[in-house]
Coordinates of C-alpha atoms in Angstrom, one line a residue:
Chain V
M191 CA 58.8 -154.2 -122.6
L192 CA 59.6 -150.6 -121.8
Y193 CA 56.9 -149.2 -124.0
R194 CA 53.7 -150.3 -122.2
E195 CA 50.7 -148.2 -121.3
A196 CA 49.4 -150.8 -118.8
G197 CA 48.4 -149.2 -115.6
Q198 CA 48.1 -145.7 -117.0
F199 CA 44.4 -145.0 -116.7
R200 CA 42.8 -141.8 -117.9
S201 CA 39.8 -140.8 -115.9
T202 CA 39.0 -137.4 -117.5
Y203 CA 38.5 -136.3 -121.0
A204 CA 41.3 -133.7 -120.5
E205 CA 43.8 -136.4 -119.8
D206 CA 42.5 -138.4 -122.8
M207 CA 43.0 -135.4 -125.1
Q208 CA 46.7 -134.8 -124.3
I209 CA 49.0 -134.7 -127.3
F210 CA 51.0 -137.6 -125.7
P211 CA 48.6 -139.7 -123.6
I212 CA 51.2 -142.4 -122.9
R213 CA 53.8 -141.5 -120.3
Q214 CA 56.8 -143.1 -122.2
D215 CA 56.1 -140.8 -125.1
R216 CA 56.2 -137.7 -122.9
I217 CA 59.5 -138.8 -121.4
A218 CA 60.9 -139.5 -124.8
L219 CA 59.9 -136.0 -126.0
M220 CA 61.5 -134.4 -123.0
L221 CA 64.7 -136.3 -123.6
L222 CA 64.6 -135.3 -127.3
L223 CA 64.2 -131.6 -126.4
A224 CA 66.9 -131.9 -123.8
V225 CA 69.2 -133.4 -126.4
G226 CA 68.3 -130.7 -129.0
F227 CA 68.7 -127.7 -126.7
V228 CA 71.5 -128.8 -124.4
V229 CA 73.5 -131.8 -125.6
V230 CA 73.8 -130.9 -129.3
P231 CA 75.1 -127.3 -128.7
M232 CA 77.8 -128.8 -126.5
V233 CA 79.0 -131.5 -128.9
A234 CA 78.3 -130.4 -132.4
T235 CA 80.8 -128.8 -134.7
Q236 CA 80.4 -125.7 -136.9
Y237 CA 79.9 -128.0 -139.9
W238 CA 77.1 -129.9 -138.2
F239 CA 75.3 -126.7 -137.4
S240 CA 75.5 -125.0 -140.7
A241 CA 75.4 -127.9 -143.1
L242 CA 73.1 -130.4 -141.3
L243 CA 71.1 -129.2 -138.4
I244 CA 70.0 -125.7 -139.5
P245 CA 68.8 -126.7 -143.0
F246 CA 67.1 -129.8 -141.5
L247 CA 65.1 -127.6 -139.1
I248 CA 64.2 -125.0 -141.7
F249 CA 63.0 -127.6 -144.2
S250 CA 61.1 -129.3 -141.4
L251 CA 59.2 -126.1 -140.9
A252 CA 58.5 -125.7 -144.6
T253 CA 57.4 -129.3 -144.8
L254 CA 55.2 -128.8 -141.8
G255 CA 53.6 -125.8 -143.7
L256 CA 53.0 -127.8 -146.8
N257 CA 51.8 -130.8 -144.8
I258 CA 49.1 -128.6 -143.3
L259 CA 47.9 -127.7 -146.7
T260 CA 48.4 -131.0 -148.6
G261 CA 48.3 -133.6 -145.9
Y262 CA 45.6 -132.2 -143.7
A263 CA 43.4 -130.0 -146.0
G264 CA 44.1 -132.1 -149.2
Q265 CA 45.1 -129.2 -151.5
I266 CA 48.2 -129.9 -153.6
S267 CA 50.5 -127.0 -153.9
L268 CA 53.8 -126.5 -155.9
G269 CA 54.2 -122.9 -154.6
T270 CA 56.1 -123.7 -151.4
A271 CA 59.4 -122.1 -152.6
A272 CA 57.5 -119.0 -153.7
F273 CA 55.9 -118.6 -150.3
M274 CA 59.4 -119.1 -148.7
A275 CA 60.7 -116.4 -151.1
V276 CA 57.9 -114.0 -150.0
G277 CA 58.8 -114.6 -146.4
A278 CA 62.5 -114.1 -146.9
F279 CA 62.2 -110.9 -149.0
M280 CA 59.5 -109.3 -147.0
A281 CA 61.3 -110.0 -143.7
Y282 CA 64.3 -108.3 -145.2
N283 CA 62.2 -105.3 -146.3
A284 CA 60.5 -105.0 -142.9
Q285 CA 63.9 -105.0 -141.2
L286 CA 65.3 -102.5 -143.7
R287 CA 62.4 -100.0 -143.8
I288 CA 60.8 -100.1 -140.4
P289 CA 63.3 -98.5 -137.9
G290 CA 63.9 -100.4 -134.7
I291 CA 61.6 -103.3 -135.5
P292 CA 62.5 -106.5 -133.6
I293 CA 63.8 -109.3 -135.8
L294 CA 61.1 -111.7 -134.7
A295 CA 58.5 -109.2 -135.8
S296 CA 60.2 -109.0 -139.2
F297 CA 59.9 -112.8 -139.5
A298 CA 56.3 -112.6 -138.5
I299 CA 55.7 -109.9 -141.2
G300 CA 57.4 -112.1 -143.7
G301 CA 55.1 -114.9 -142.7
L302 CA 52.0 -112.7 -142.9
C303 CA 52.9 -111.4 -146.3
A304 CA 53.4 -115.1 -147.5
A305 CA 50.0 -115.9 -146.0
A306 CA 48.4 -113.0 -148.0
V307 CA 50.0 -114.3 -151.2
G308 CA 48.9 -117.8 -150.2
I309 CA 45.3 -116.7 -149.9
V310 CA 45.4 -115.1 -153.4
F311 CA 46.8 -118.2 -155.0
G312 CA 44.5 -120.4 -152.9
L313 CA 41.5 -118.8 -154.7
P314 CA 41.6 -121.3 -157.6
S315 CA 41.2 -124.1 -155.1
L316 CA 37.6 -123.1 -154.7
R317 CA 37.0 -124.3 -158.3
I318 CA 39.7 -126.8 -159.1
K319 CA 41.2 -129.8 -157.4
G320 CA 44.1 -132.2 -157.6
F321 CA 46.6 -132.0 -160.4
Y322 CA 44.9 -129.0 -161.9
L323 CA 45.3 -127.1 -158.6
A324 CA 49.0 -128.1 -158.5
V325 CA 49.4 -126.5 -161.9
A326 CA 47.6 -123.4 -160.9
T327 CA 49.9 -123.0 -157.9
L328 CA 52.9 -123.4 -160.2
A329 CA 51.9 -119.9 -161.6
C330 CA 52.6 -118.6 -158.1
Q331 CA 56.1 -120.0 -158.3
F332 CA 56.9 -118.2 -161.5
L333 CA 55.1 -115.0 -160.8
V334 CA 56.7 -114.4 -157.4
L335 CA 60.2 -115.0 -158.6
W336 CA 59.5 -112.8 -161.6
T337 CA 58.2 -110.0 -159.4
I338 CA 61.2 -110.2 -157.1
N339 CA 63.6 -110.0 -160.1
R340 CA 61.6 -107.1 -161.7
V341 CA 60.6 -104.9 -158.8
P342 CA 63.9 -103.2 -157.6
W343 CA 62.2 -102.0 -154.4
L344 CA 61.9 -105.5 -153.1
T345 CA 65.7 -106.1 -153.3
N346 CA 66.5 -102.6 -152.2
H347 CA 67.7 -101.7 -155.7
S348 CA 70.5 -104.2 -155.6
A349 CA 71.9 -104.6 -159.1
S350 CA 72.2 -108.4 -159.0
G351 CA 69.0 -109.0 -157.1
V352 CA 71.0 -110.3 -154.2
I353 CA 70.2 -109.2 -150.7
A354 CA 72.3 -109.5 -147.6
A355 CA 70.4 -110.5 -144.5
Q356 CA 70.8 -108.1 -141.6
K357 CA 72.3 -109.3 -138.4
I358 CA 70.0 -111.0 -136.0
E359 CA 69.8 -109.2 -132.7
I360 CA 67.2 -110.0 -129.9
L361 CA 67.3 -108.0 -126.7
G362 CA 70.8 -106.9 -127.2
Y363 CA 72.1 -110.4 -127.9
T364 CA 73.6 -111.0 -131.4
F365 CA 73.0 -114.3 -133.0
D366 CA 76.1 -114.6 -135.1
T367 CA 77.6 -118.0 -134.4
P368 CA 76.2 -121.1 -136.0
A369 CA 75.3 -122.6 -132.6
S370 CA 73.3 -119.5 -131.6
K371 CA 71.5 -119.5 -135.0
Y372 CA 70.8 -123.2 -134.5
L373 CA 69.2 -122.5 -131.1
L374 CA 67.1 -119.7 -132.4
T375 CA 65.9 -121.8 -135.3
L376 CA 65.2 -124.8 -133.0
S377 CA 63.1 -122.6 -130.6
I378 CA 61.0 -121.2 -133.4
V379 CA 60.5 -124.5 -135.1
A380 CA 59.6 -126.3 -131.8
L381 CA 57.0 -123.6 -130.9
M382 CA 55.5 -123.6 -134.3
A383 CA 55.3 -127.4 -134.4
L384 CA 53.4 -127.3 -131.1
A385 CA 51.0 -124.7 -132.4
A386 CA 50.5 -126.8 -135.6
K387 CA 49.7 -129.9 -133.5
N388 CA 47.2 -127.9 -131.4
L389 CA 45.5 -126.5 -134.5
M390 CA 45.3 -129.9 -136.1
R391 CA 43.7 -131.6 -133.1
S392 CA 41.0 -128.9 -132.7
E393 CA 38.1 -127.6 -134.7
T394 CA 40.3 -126.1 -137.5
G395 CA 42.2 -129.3 -138.1
R396 CA 39.0 -131.4 -138.2
A397 CA 37.5 -129.0 -140.7
F398 CA 40.6 -129.3 -142.9
M399 CA 40.5 -133.1 -142.7
A400 CA 36.8 -133.1 -143.4
V401 CA 37.3 -131.0 -146.6
R402 CA 40.1 -133.4 -147.6
D403 CA 38.2 -136.6 -147.1
M404 CA 34.7 -135.7 -148.4
D405 CA 34.0 -132.1 -149.3
V406 CA 30.3 -132.5 -150.0
A407 CA 29.6 -134.1 -146.7
A408 CA 31.7 -131.4 -145.0
E409 CA 29.6 -128.7 -146.5
V410 CA 26.3 -130.5 -145.5
I411 CA 27.3 -130.6 -141.9
G412 CA 28.0 -126.9 -142.0
I413 CA 31.7 -126.4 -142.6
P414 CA 32.1 -123.4 -144.9
M415 CA 34.2 -124.5 -147.9
M416 CA 35.7 -121.2 -148.9
K417 CA 36.8 -120.1 -145.4
T418 CA 38.3 -123.5 -144.6
K419 CA 40.3 -123.8 -147.9
L420 CA 41.6 -120.2 -147.7
L421 CA 42.5 -120.6 -144.1
A422 CA 44.5 -123.7 -144.9
F423 CA 46.3 -121.8 -147.6
A424 CA 47.0 -118.9 -145.2
I425 CA 48.3 -121.0 -142.3
S426 CA 50.4 -123.1 -144.6
S427 CA 51.9 -120.1 -146.4
F428 CA 52.6 -118.5 -143.0
Y429 CA 54.7 -121.5 -142.0
C430 CA 56.5 -121.5 -145.3
G431 CA 57.1 -117.8 -145.1
V432 CA 58.7 -118.0 -141.7
A433 CA 60.7 -121.0 -143.0
G434 CA 61.9 -118.8 -145.9
A435 CA 62.9 -115.9 -143.5
L436 CA 64.9 -118.4 -141.4
Y437 CA 66.4 -119.8 -144.6
A438 CA 67.6 -116.3 -145.5
Y439 CA 68.7 -115.2 -142.0
C440 CA 70.0 -118.3 -140.3
Y441 CA 71.2 -120.4 -143.3
L442 CA 72.1 -118.5 -146.4
G443 CA 73.0 -115.0 -145.2
T444 CA 73.1 -113.6 -148.7
V445 CA 70.0 -114.4 -150.7
E446 CA 69.3 -114.3 -154.4
P447 CA 65.8 -114.9 -155.8
E448 CA 67.1 -118.1 -157.5
A449 CA 67.6 -119.7 -154.1
F450 CA 63.8 -120.3 -154.2
V451 CA 63.4 -122.1 -157.5
L452 CA 60.8 -124.8 -158.3
D453 CA 63.3 -127.4 -157.3
I454 CA 62.8 -126.4 -153.6
S455 CA 59.0 -126.8 -153.9
F456 CA 59.5 -130.3 -155.3
R457 CA 61.9 -131.2 -152.5
V458 CA 59.5 -130.1 -149.9
L459 CA 56.7 -132.0 -151.6
F460 CA 58.9 -135.1 -151.6
M461 CA 59.6 -134.6 -147.9
V462 CA 55.8 -134.5 -147.2
I463 CA 55.3 -137.7 -149.2
I464 CA 58.2 -139.6 -147.7
G465 CA 57.6 -138.4 -144.2
G466 CA 53.9 -139.0 -144.1
V467 CA 51.0 -137.1 -145.5
G468 CA 48.9 -135.6 -142.7
S469 CA 51.4 -136.1 -139.9
I470 CA 53.3 -133.5 -137.8
L471 CA 56.0 -136.0 -136.9
G472 CA 56.2 -137.1 -140.6
S473 CA 57.2 -133.6 -141.6
F474 CA 60.3 -133.9 -139.4
L475 CA 61.1 -137.4 -140.5
G476 CA 60.7 -136.5 -144.2
A477 CA 62.8 -133.4 -143.9
G478 CA 65.4 -135.4 -142.0
F479 CA 65.5 -138.2 -144.6
I480 CA 65.9 -135.9 -147.6
T481 CA 68.4 -133.4 -146.1
L482 CA 70.5 -135.8 -144.0
V483 CA 70.6 -139.1 -145.8
P484 CA 72.7 -137.8 -148.8
I485 CA 75.2 -136.4 -146.4
F486 CA 75.4 -139.6 -144.4
L487 CA 75.8 -141.5 -147.7
N488 CA 78.6 -139.2 -148.6
L489 CA 80.4 -139.7 -145.2
G490 CA 79.8 -143.5 -145.6
T491 CA 81.4 -143.7 -149.0
T492 CA 84.4 -141.6 -147.9
F493 CA 84.8 -143.8 -144.9
I494 CA 84.8 -147.0 -146.9
S495 CA 87.2 -145.7 -149.5
D496 CA 89.6 -144.5 -146.8
R497 CA 89.3 -147.6 -144.7
F498 CA 89.9 -150.1 -147.5
D499 CA 92.2 -147.9 -149.4
I500 CA 90.2 -148.2 -152.6
E501 CA 90.7 -145.5 -155.2
I502 CA 87.1 -144.3 -156.1
S503 CA 86.7 -141.4 -158.5
H504 CA 84.6 -138.5 -157.4
A505 CA 82.1 -138.9 -160.2
L506 CA 81.5 -142.5 -159.2
V507 CA 81.0 -141.5 -155.5
S508 CA 78.4 -138.9 -156.3
N509 CA 76.6 -141.2 -158.7
M510 CA 76.6 -144.0 -156.2
E511 CA 75.1 -141.7 -153.7
L512 CA 72.3 -140.7 -156.1
I513 CA 71.6 -144.3 -156.9
T514 CA 71.5 -145.4 -153.3
F515 CA 69.3 -142.4 -152.4
G516 CA 66.9 -143.1 -155.2
G517 CA 66.8 -146.7 -154.2
L518 CA 66.0 -145.9 -150.6
I519 CA 63.1 -143.6 -151.6
I520 CA 61.6 -146.4 -153.8
F521 CA 62.2 -148.9 -151.0
F522 CA 60.4 -146.8 -148.4
L523 CA 57.5 -145.9 -150.7
I524 CA 56.9 -149.6 -151.5
V525 CA 57.3 -150.8 -147.9
E526 CA 55.0 -148.1 -146.6
P527 CA 53.2 -145.7 -149.0
N528 CA 51.9 -143.7 -146.1
G529 CA 55.4 -142.6 -145.2
L530 CA 57.9 -142.9 -142.4
A531 CA 55.5 -141.6 -139.8
R532 CA 53.2 -144.6 -140.5
L533 CA 56.2 -147.0 -140.2
W534 CA 56.9 -145.4 -136.8
Q535 CA 53.3 -145.8 -135.7
I536 CA 53.3 -149.5 -136.7
A537 CA 56.5 -150.0 -134.9
K538 CA 55.0 -148.5 -131.7
E539 CA 51.9 -150.6 -132.0
K540 CA 54.0 -153.7 -132.3
L541 CA 56.2 -152.6 -129.4
R542 CA 53.2 -152.3 -127.1
L543 CA 52.4 -156.0 -127.5
W544 CA 56.0 -157.3 -127.8
P545 CA 56.9 -160.2 -127.3
F546 CA 53.4 -161.4 -128.1
P547 CA 51.9 -161.2 -131.6
H548 CA 48.5 -160.0 -130.5
Chain W
M118 CA 1.7 -151.4 -136.9
S119 CA 3.3 -148.1 -136.4
V120 CA 1.3 -147.8 -133.2
A121 CA 2.8 -151.0 -131.9
L122 CA 6.4 -149.9 -132.3
H123 CA 6.2 -146.4 -130.9
Q124 CA 6.2 -146.2 -127.1
H125 CA 2.9 -145.0 -125.7
P126 CA 2.4 -142.4 -124.7
R127 CA 5.1 -140.8 -126.9
A128 CA 7.4 -138.4 -125.0
H129 CA 7.1 -136.0 -128.0
P130 CA 3.7 -136.3 -129.6
V131 CA 3.4 -135.3 -133.2
G132 CA 2.8 -131.6 -133.4
E133 CA 2.3 -128.7 -135.9
V134 CA 3.7 -128.6 -139.4
L135 CA 7.4 -128.0 -139.2
L136 CA 8.5 -128.2 -142.8
S137 CA 6.4 -127.9 -145.9
V138 CA 7.3 -128.5 -149.5
E139 CA 5.1 -126.6 -151.9
N140 CA 4.9 -127.4 -155.6
V141 CA 8.5 -128.2 -156.0
S142 CA 9.8 -129.0 -159.5
L143 CA 13.4 -129.9 -160.2
S144 CA 15.0 -130.8 -163.6
F145 CA 18.4 -131.5 -164.9
G146 CA 18.5 -130.4 -168.5
G147 CA 15.5 -132.1 -170.0
V148 CA 15.1 -134.7 -167.3
N149 CA 12.4 -133.9 -164.8
A150 CA 13.5 -135.3 -161.5
L151 CA 10.6 -133.8 -159.5
T152 CA 7.4 -132.5 -160.8
D153 CA 5.1 -130.3 -158.7
V154 CA 5.6 -132.2 -155.5
S155 CA 3.9 -131.0 -152.3
F156 CA 3.9 -132.5 -148.8
D157 CA 4.5 -131.5 -145.2
V158 CA 6.4 -132.8 -142.2
R159 CA 5.0 -132.4 -138.7
E160 CA 7.1 -131.8 -135.7
H161 CA 8.4 -135.0 -134.0
E162 CA 7.0 -137.3 -136.6
V163 CA 8.7 -140.0 -138.6
R164 CA 8.0 -139.4 -142.2
A165 CA 9.0 -141.8 -144.9
I166 CA 9.5 -141.1 -148.6
I167 CA 9.2 -144.3 -150.7
G168 CA 9.1 -145.0 -154.4
P169 CA 10.7 -147.2 -157.1
N170 CA 14.2 -146.6 -158.2
G171 CA 14.6 -143.3 -160.0
A172 CA 11.4 -141.9 -158.4
G173 CA 13.2 -138.8 -157.2
K174 CA 13.5 -139.6 -153.5
S175 CA 17.2 -138.7 -153.1
S176 CA 16.6 -135.6 -155.2
M177 CA 13.9 -134.6 -152.8
L178 CA 16.2 -135.0 -149.8
N179 CA 18.9 -133.0 -151.6
V180 CA 16.4 -130.2 -152.2
L181 CA 15.5 -130.2 -148.5
N182 CA 19.0 -129.6 -147.4
G183 CA 20.1 -127.2 -150.1
V184 CA 22.4 -129.5 -152.2
Y185 CA 20.0 -129.0 -155.2
H186 CA 18.0 -125.9 -155.9
P187 CA 14.5 -126.5 -157.4
Q188 CA 13.5 -124.4 -160.4
K189 CA 10.0 -124.0 -159.0
G190 CA 8.3 -124.2 -155.7
T191 CA 9.0 -123.2 -152.1
I192 CA 10.3 -124.9 -149.0
R193 CA 9.0 -123.5 -145.7
L194 CA 10.6 -124.2 -142.4
R195 CA 8.2 -123.1 -139.6
G196 CA 6.3 -121.0 -142.1
K197 CA 9.4 -119.1 -143.3
S198 CA 10.2 -119.7 -147.0
F199 CA 13.7 -120.3 -148.4
H200 CA 15.0 -119.9 -151.9
D201 CA 18.4 -121.1 -153.1
M202 CA 19.5 -122.1 -149.6
V203 CA 23.0 -123.6 -149.6
S204 CA 23.8 -126.7 -147.6
H205 CA 25.7 -125.1 -144.8
E206 CA 22.8 -122.7 -144.2
A207 CA 20.5 -125.6 -144.0
A208 CA 22.8 -127.1 -141.4
A209 CA 22.7 -123.9 -139.5
M210 CA 18.9 -124.0 -139.4
G211 CA 19.0 -127.5 -137.8
I212 CA 18.7 -129.8 -140.8
A213 CA 21.2 -132.7 -140.6
R214 CA 21.4 -135.8 -142.9
T215 CA 23.1 -139.0 -143.7
F216 CA 23.9 -140.3 -147.2
Q217 CA 22.9 -143.3 -149.2
N218 CA 26.6 -144.2 -149.9
I219 CA 28.3 -143.5 -146.6
A220 CA 29.9 -140.1 -146.6
L221 CA 32.2 -140.3 -143.6
F222 CA 35.6 -138.7 -143.3
K223 CA 37.6 -141.9 -143.9
G224 CA 41.0 -140.8 -142.6
M225 CA 39.6 -139.5 -139.2
T226 CA 38.7 -141.5 -136.1
V227 CA 35.1 -142.1 -135.1
L228 CA 35.5 -139.5 -132.3
D229 CA 36.8 -136.8 -134.7
N230 CA 34.1 -137.6 -137.2
I231 CA 31.4 -137.1 -134.7
L232 CA 33.1 -134.0 -133.3
T233 CA 32.9 -132.4 -136.8
G234 CA 29.2 -132.7 -136.5
R235 CA 29.4 -130.1 -133.7
N236 CA 31.4 -127.6 -135.8
L237 CA 28.6 -125.1 -135.9
K238 CA 28.6 -124.8 -132.2
M239 CA 32.2 -124.0 -131.8
R240 CA 33.1 -120.4 -131.3
S241 CA 36.8 -120.2 -130.6
N242 CA 39.1 -118.9 -133.4
F243 CA 42.1 -120.6 -134.9
L244 CA 44.6 -118.5 -132.9
Q245 CA 43.1 -119.6 -129.6
Q246 CA 43.1 -123.2 -130.9
A247 CA 46.8 -122.9 -131.9
L248 CA 47.6 -122.0 -128.4
W249 CA 45.2 -124.6 -126.9
W250 CA 44.3 -121.7 -124.7
G251 CA 41.2 -120.7 -122.7
P252 CA 38.0 -120.8 -124.7
A253 CA 39.5 -123.3 -127.3
R254 CA 40.5 -125.8 -124.6
R255 CA 37.2 -125.4 -122.7
E256 CA 35.2 -125.8 -125.8
E257 CA 37.0 -129.0 -126.8
L258 CA 36.1 -130.5 -123.4
V259 CA 32.5 -129.4 -123.5
H260 CA 31.9 -130.8 -126.9
R261 CA 33.8 -134.0 -126.1
H262 CA 31.2 -134.5 -123.3
A263 CA 28.3 -133.9 -125.7
V264 CA 29.8 -136.3 -128.3
E265 CA 30.4 -139.0 -125.7
E266 CA 26.7 -138.9 -124.9
V267 CA 25.9 -139.6 -128.5
I268 CA 28.5 -142.3 -128.6
D269 CA 26.8 -143.9 -125.5
F270 CA 23.4 -143.5 -127.1
L271 CA 24.3 -145.3 -130.3
E272 CA 26.5 -147.9 -128.5
I273 CA 29.8 -147.3 -130.3
Q274 CA 32.1 -146.8 -127.3
H275 CA 34.4 -149.7 -128.3
V276 CA 35.4 -148.1 -131.6
R277 CA 35.7 -144.4 -130.7
K278 CA 39.4 -144.2 -131.5
T279 CA 39.3 -146.3 -134.6
P280 CA 39.7 -144.7 -138.0
V281 CA 36.3 -145.1 -139.7
G282 CA 37.8 -146.6 -142.8
R283 CA 38.6 -149.7 -140.8
L284 CA 35.0 -150.3 -139.5
P285 CA 32.5 -152.7 -141.0
Y286 CA 29.6 -151.3 -143.0
G287 CA 26.9 -151.5 -140.4
L288 CA 29.0 -149.6 -137.8
Q289 CA 29.9 -147.0 -140.4
K290 CA 26.2 -146.3 -141.0
R291 CA 25.8 -145.9 -137.2
V292 CA 28.8 -143.5 -137.0
E293 CA 27.2 -141.4 -139.8
L294 CA 24.0 -141.3 -137.8
A295 CA 26.0 -140.2 -134.8
R296 CA 27.7 -137.4 -136.7
A297 CA 24.3 -136.1 -137.8
L298 CA 22.9 -136.4 -134.3
A299 CA 25.9 -134.6 -132.7
A300 CA 24.6 -131.4 -134.4
E301 CA 21.5 -131.7 -132.3
P302 CA 19.3 -131.2 -135.4
K303 CA 15.6 -130.3 -135.4
I304 CA 15.1 -132.4 -138.6
L305 CA 17.1 -135.5 -139.5
L306 CA 17.1 -136.6 -143.1
L307 CA 18.1 -140.3 -143.5
D308 CA 18.8 -141.6 -147.0
E309 CA 18.4 -145.3 -147.0
P310 CA 19.7 -145.9 -143.4
M311 CA 19.2 -149.6 -143.7
A312 CA 20.5 -150.3 -147.2
G313 CA 22.7 -153.3 -147.4
M314 CA 22.2 -154.4 -143.8
N315 CA 21.2 -157.9 -142.5
L316 CA 18.1 -158.4 -140.5
E317 CA 19.8 -157.9 -137.1
E318 CA 21.5 -154.7 -138.1
K319 CA 18.2 -153.4 -139.6
Q320 CA 16.5 -154.1 -136.3
D321 CA 19.2 -152.3 -134.4
M322 CA 19.0 -149.3 -136.8
C323 CA 15.1 -149.2 -136.4
R324 CA 15.5 -149.2 -132.7
F325 CA 18.0 -146.3 -132.9
I326 CA 15.8 -144.3 -135.2
L327 CA 12.8 -144.7 -132.9
D328 CA 15.0 -144.0 -129.8
V329 CA 16.3 -140.8 -131.4
N330 CA 12.8 -139.7 -132.2
D331 CA 11.6 -140.6 -128.7
H332 CA 14.5 -139.3 -126.7
Y333 CA 15.5 -136.2 -128.5
G334 CA 12.2 -135.5 -130.2
T335 CA 14.0 -135.2 -133.5
T336 CA 11.7 -135.0 -136.6
I337 CA 12.8 -137.7 -139.0
V338 CA 12.4 -137.9 -142.8
L339 CA 13.7 -141.1 -144.2
I340 CA 14.0 -142.9 -147.5
E341 CA 13.8 -146.6 -147.3
H342 CA 13.2 -149.5 -149.6
D343 CA 12.4 -152.2 -147.0
M344 CA 8.6 -152.0 -146.9
G345 CA 8.4 -153.8 -143.6
V346 CA 10.6 -151.2 -142.0
V347 CA 8.7 -148.3 -143.5
M348 CA 5.3 -149.6 -142.5
D349 CA 6.5 -150.4 -139.0
I350 CA 8.3 -147.2 -138.0
S351 CA 6.8 -144.3 -139.9
D352 CA 3.8 -142.1 -138.9
R353 CA 3.1 -141.0 -142.5
V354 CA 4.4 -142.0 -145.9
V355 CA 4.9 -140.0 -149.1
V356 CA 5.0 -142.1 -152.3
L357 CA 6.9 -140.8 -155.4
D358 CA 6.9 -142.3 -158.9
Y359 CA 8.7 -140.7 -161.8
G360 CA 9.1 -137.5 -159.8
R361 CA 5.4 -137.1 -159.1
K362 CA 3.6 -137.7 -155.8
I363 CA 1.2 -140.5 -156.1
G364 CA 0.3 -141.1 -152.5
D365 CA 0.4 -139.6 -149.1
G366 CA -0.9 -140.9 -145.8
T367 CA -0.6 -143.3 -142.9
P368 CA 1.0 -146.7 -143.6
E369 CA -2.5 -148.2 -143.6
E370 CA -3.8 -145.8 -146.2
I371 CA -0.8 -146.3 -148.4
R372 CA -1.2 -150.1 -148.2
G373 CA -4.7 -149.7 -149.6
N374 CA -3.9 -147.0 -152.2
Q375 CA -4.5 -148.5 -155.6
A376 CA -2.2 -146.1 -157.5
V377 CA 0.6 -147.0 -155.1
I378 CA 0.0 -150.7 -155.5
D379 CA 0.0 -150.4 -159.3
A380 CA 3.1 -148.2 -159.5
Y381 CA 5.2 -149.6 -156.7
L382 CA 4.1 -152.8 -155.2
G383 CA 3.3 -154.3 -158.6
V384 CA 0.3 -155.4 -160.5
T385 CA -0.3 -158.7 -162.2
H386 CA -0.2 -158.3 -166.0

């Protein structure tokens, strides 16, 4: 009943082209931002910030990056973790070697270096597609980690290859508490998500989707294939690079190259698939599902065993969590192969008509 | 017949030669798809290419917009010749086309599909677009206006926000025509625009093609199997058979051409 667009008329194209043309959606977004920026910092505990919220936001950003490449431009990549590693290590080097550089500029440099690496490893996409491209991007994963391990300059000659992220300071304010790091991450993620949405609803996004859906037709109507594919790789890797820098500075603190193994690339790919291929919202839903559900399952099992005073072994608890998690993934993929974002969209369409079926 | 369907006087009378194909030969390995084909297309005319299956009609269209590169021969646009032109260069020169099997972007809405047709006219860069700022925003609005005009013209207002994958076949064909038209082409290449349509849809499509020709003055080159349609709407017809040109002329001349009758319309054995 509440979610109706009746009476909301749009009389100009500008109104029709808003990101959220329906008033209720705009109100909901404002509420969500208010909760994120004001309510959460007041109520959340240290544990919430550093174990739940910050990794959720960072993985949302990485998923957003991969979604631009895989979901919108249709190019499969398994190099996400490598792009994140480039972002993290180059942000570290920028901060280390350029005196007086603002931390946000270092993050941007990290992102730009990742974009450059992304363009290089995007070159095979001009010739190969699908699974073969995925395997080609796998090379990026191994080559980047190998380089970081072998070139001492990148880790500032640290013997173990581990770097310690410098402290984050913006305009004299030091971001050292989990809450302040959370707010910094949230701000960056929110702005970059807005930019991604704007890109995807304008010419660049349409060119990406055209290449994804029918590349021959895209070329015939004048979309340059090479530029479009490489731009997709560059933008996607930039997002992943910034996510990697945030992962190092706001989450891990001390970073070893092995923090960016292939496993992370797969996790981000699963987030894209479960959240919704080709959806900005889906990136957040997918990242939320994969980072938060295991923790809630853990809390749930602990709660049950405490409440009913059942003695459950630790091994059993962790195995139960894995089983439930796997089951949930299969359940959601069968119910809606297009991801959580599509489920949400169907729910909204139903809600607009409720209580009538049509 | 063609006289009857075109409005008189035509807003854009048939003019000078716009596009000429000179001695084009195309082969794939040992198979000759086109052999020494020459014809021309005049400005503002409706030019049909007909022929039995496998005659090389679609190959001819693919040569015209740079998807295939002929081994021999030249294509001249306004007297300027082109070799090994790639398809997005052809698009930039004002050649748009539709495909025999619909080649729409299935995951995008009708509106977005048609907007992609205007990509060559967009000037803002991706940074401006990411900020939805200044030129990028203005451009989106200007092109939305232009696209809405095409949508009105082809009468598809009711489906503008629908993903094209969900539309029936006849409407998809119309959306594809809209996407080609959005580019404001000089020459429009239509590969079997009426294939698989019922009589009513064919009549609609004929009307749209003639309207496009009349309203925008677009030169049209079309491949079609329905003889009634071809004879009714085209100014001149080229007939191909086994990759060779066997006839060229007005519908009346083609109707009386013995070689064409033998090869295409059939002879009694």
